[in-house]
Short mmCIF file of C-alpha atoms in Angstrom, two decimals:
data_model
loop_
_atom_site.label_atom_id
_atom_site.label_comp_id
_atom_site.label_asym_id
_atom_site.label_seq_id
_atom_site.Cartn_x
_atom_site.Cartn_y
_atom_site.Cartn_z
CA ARG A 675 -91.13 -242.08 94.32
CA VAL A 676 -94.91 -242.03 94.54
CA LYS A 677 -96.91 -240.18 91.90
CA LEU A 678 -99.82 -238.24 93.35
CA ASP A 679 -102.90 -237.04 91.54
CA PRO A 680 -102.64 -233.21 91.33
CA ASP A 681 -106.32 -232.99 92.35
CA TRP A 682 -105.32 -234.30 95.79
CA HIS A 683 -103.26 -231.16 96.47
CA ARG A 684 -100.60 -233.12 98.32
CA GLY A 685 -96.87 -233.37 98.05
CA GLY A 686 -93.93 -232.29 100.13
CA LEU A 687 -93.99 -231.23 103.75
CA LEU A 688 -96.36 -228.32 103.27
CA GLY A 689 -99.16 -230.58 102.05
CA GLN A 690 -98.99 -233.05 104.94
CA GLY A 691 -102.04 -233.11 107.18
CA SER A 692 -99.90 -233.57 110.29
CA ILE A 693 -97.99 -230.32 109.72
CA LEU A 694 -101.12 -228.43 108.66
CA THR A 695 -102.94 -229.60 111.80
CA VAL A 696 -100.14 -228.83 114.26
CA THR A 697 -99.86 -225.33 112.79
CA SER A 698 -103.57 -224.58 113.28
CA PHE A 699 -105.88 -223.94 116.19
CA ASN A 700 -108.48 -226.60 116.96
CA ASN A 701 -111.24 -224.64 115.23
CA ARG A 702 -109.44 -222.62 112.52
CA THR A 703 -106.21 -222.24 110.64
CA SER A 704 -103.44 -219.95 111.81
CA ILE A 705 -101.60 -217.80 109.29
CA VAL A 706 -99.02 -216.94 111.93
CA ARG A 707 -98.38 -220.50 113.18
CA ARG A 708 -97.99 -221.81 109.64
CA GLY A 709 -95.74 -218.97 108.52
CA LYS A 710 -93.63 -219.19 111.66
CA TRP A 711 -93.30 -222.96 111.27
CA ILE A 712 -91.92 -222.49 107.75
CA LEU A 713 -89.50 -219.78 108.92
CA ASP A 714 -88.34 -221.90 111.88
CA ASN A 715 -88.16 -225.34 110.29
CA ILE A 716 -87.59 -224.92 106.56
CA LEU A 717 -85.86 -221.57 106.14
CA VAL A 718 -84.10 -221.66 109.54
CA ALA A 719 -84.81 -217.96 109.91
CA PRO A 720 -87.04 -217.68 112.99
CA PRO A 721 -88.71 -214.35 113.63
CA PRO A 722 -88.03 -212.62 116.94
CA PRO A 723 -90.46 -213.36 119.77
CA PRO A 724 -93.53 -211.14 119.88
CA PRO A 725 -93.50 -208.18 122.22
CA PRO A 726 -95.54 -208.59 125.42
CA ASN A 727 -99.25 -207.76 125.56
CA ILE A 728 -100.02 -208.27 121.88
CA PRO A 729 -103.81 -208.55 121.55
CA ALA A 730 -105.33 -211.61 119.92
CA LEU A 731 -107.30 -211.24 116.71
CA VAL A 732 -110.78 -209.95 117.37
CA GLU A 733 -113.31 -212.63 116.41
CA THR A 734 -116.52 -210.92 117.50
CA GLY A 735 -118.67 -208.08 116.26
CA GLY A 736 -117.81 -206.83 112.77
CA ALA A 737 -114.56 -208.84 112.77
CA LYS A 738 -116.62 -212.03 112.84
CA PHE A 739 -117.55 -211.33 109.20
CA MET A 740 -114.00 -210.49 108.15
CA THR A 741 -111.73 -213.02 106.51
CA VAL A 742 -108.57 -214.01 108.35
CA ARG A 743 -106.65 -212.05 105.72
CA GLN A 744 -108.67 -208.92 106.50
CA GLN A 745 -108.11 -209.39 110.23
CA MET A 746 -104.37 -209.86 109.72
CA ASP A 747 -104.21 -206.81 107.44
CA ALA A 748 -105.78 -204.76 110.24
CA HIS A 749 -103.28 -206.22 112.73
CA ARG A 750 -100.36 -205.28 110.45
CA ASN A 751 -101.47 -201.65 110.46
CA ASN A 752 -99.46 -201.38 113.67
CA PRO A 753 -95.84 -200.77 112.50
CA ILE A 754 -94.45 -202.77 115.42
CA CYS A 755 -96.54 -205.79 114.39
CA ALA A 756 -95.84 -205.29 110.69
CA SER A 757 -92.08 -205.58 111.14
CA CYS A 758 -92.41 -209.33 111.79
CA HIS A 759 -95.76 -210.13 110.20
CA ASN A 760 -94.58 -208.93 106.79
CA LYS A 761 -92.23 -211.96 106.82
CA ILE A 762 -94.52 -214.46 108.56
CA ASP A 763 -97.94 -213.85 107.04
CA PRO A 764 -97.28 -214.34 103.30
CA LEU A 765 -96.12 -217.91 103.94
CA GLY A 766 -99.24 -218.65 105.99
CA PHE A 767 -101.66 -216.94 103.59
CA ALA A 768 -100.52 -219.15 100.74
CA LEU A 769 -101.50 -222.27 102.75
CA GLU A 770 -105.06 -221.15 103.48
CA ASN A 771 -106.49 -223.65 100.98
CA TYR A 772 -105.88 -226.22 103.71
CA ASP A 773 -108.28 -226.09 106.65
CA ALA A 774 -107.36 -226.71 110.29
CA ILE A 775 -106.93 -230.46 109.73
CA GLY A 776 -105.38 -230.23 106.28
CA ALA A 777 -108.45 -230.82 104.11
CA TRP A 778 -108.49 -228.91 100.82
CA ARG A 779 -110.93 -226.03 100.47
CA THR A 780 -111.46 -223.08 98.16
CA GLU A 781 -113.59 -220.95 100.48
CA ALA A 782 -114.07 -220.30 104.18
CA ASN A 783 -117.22 -218.94 105.80
CA GLY A 784 -118.80 -218.59 102.37
CA GLN A 785 -115.98 -216.39 101.04
CA LYS A 786 -113.52 -217.38 98.32
CA LEU A 787 -110.01 -217.73 99.73
CA ASP A 788 -107.24 -215.44 98.54
CA VAL A 789 -104.04 -217.50 98.71
CA SER A 790 -101.83 -214.99 96.94
CA ALA A 791 -98.86 -213.60 98.79
CA THR A 792 -95.89 -211.32 98.36
CA ALA A 793 -92.62 -211.86 100.22
CA PRO A 794 -90.83 -208.85 101.74
CA ASP A 795 -88.42 -208.85 98.78
CA GLY A 796 -91.36 -208.43 96.37
CA TYR A 797 -91.48 -212.04 95.14
CA ALA A 798 -95.15 -212.86 94.47
CA PHE A 799 -96.48 -216.40 94.78
CA THR A 800 -99.77 -218.23 95.14
CA GLY A 801 -100.87 -221.29 97.08
CA ALA A 802 -98.92 -224.20 98.50
CA SER A 803 -96.96 -224.84 95.31
CA GLY A 804 -95.96 -221.19 95.22
CA THR A 805 -94.86 -221.38 98.85
CA GLN A 806 -92.73 -224.42 98.06
CA ALA A 807 -91.09 -222.54 95.19
CA ALA A 808 -90.60 -219.42 97.33
CA THR A 809 -88.90 -221.35 100.13
CA MET A 810 -86.52 -222.99 97.64
CA LEU A 811 -85.51 -219.55 96.34
CA SER A 812 -84.51 -218.31 99.77
#
C-alpha cells in the first residue's frame, strides 16, 4: 500500500491520468466519455448506443461562454437525450476537477467548477471521492 498526500487528488482508478486522458478529447474533458467509461468498465451497466444524428455540443456563439455543465443541461432538455444522459452525466460531472490530461483544477475558462452530481436514484455526491463512493454503492 502506498500512502498518497490528499493534496495530490489521486487514488484509485478514477484519479489515474491515463484513464482521465483516454476519456477526454484532446482539447477538453468529456462528461459523456468519462461517465460512459465508468458505466461500462466499473459498474458493468453500459448505456444503450446513442440514436443516429445526435448533434454535437455547440461550442460557438453564446455557447462558447457556457460551462460544459450548462451545455449538457441544455442537451438534456431533449427527453430522448435525457433518458441516457441522466445516468451518464452525473458520473462525468463529478470528475471535472481533472482536466483533459488529468491535472487537478478548480476552475475552467475562468469559472469555478461545479463537481456536484445526483444519480438517477437521488443519491447526491461531489467530486472524484464522491464518485468512488457512489460506484461502490451500486
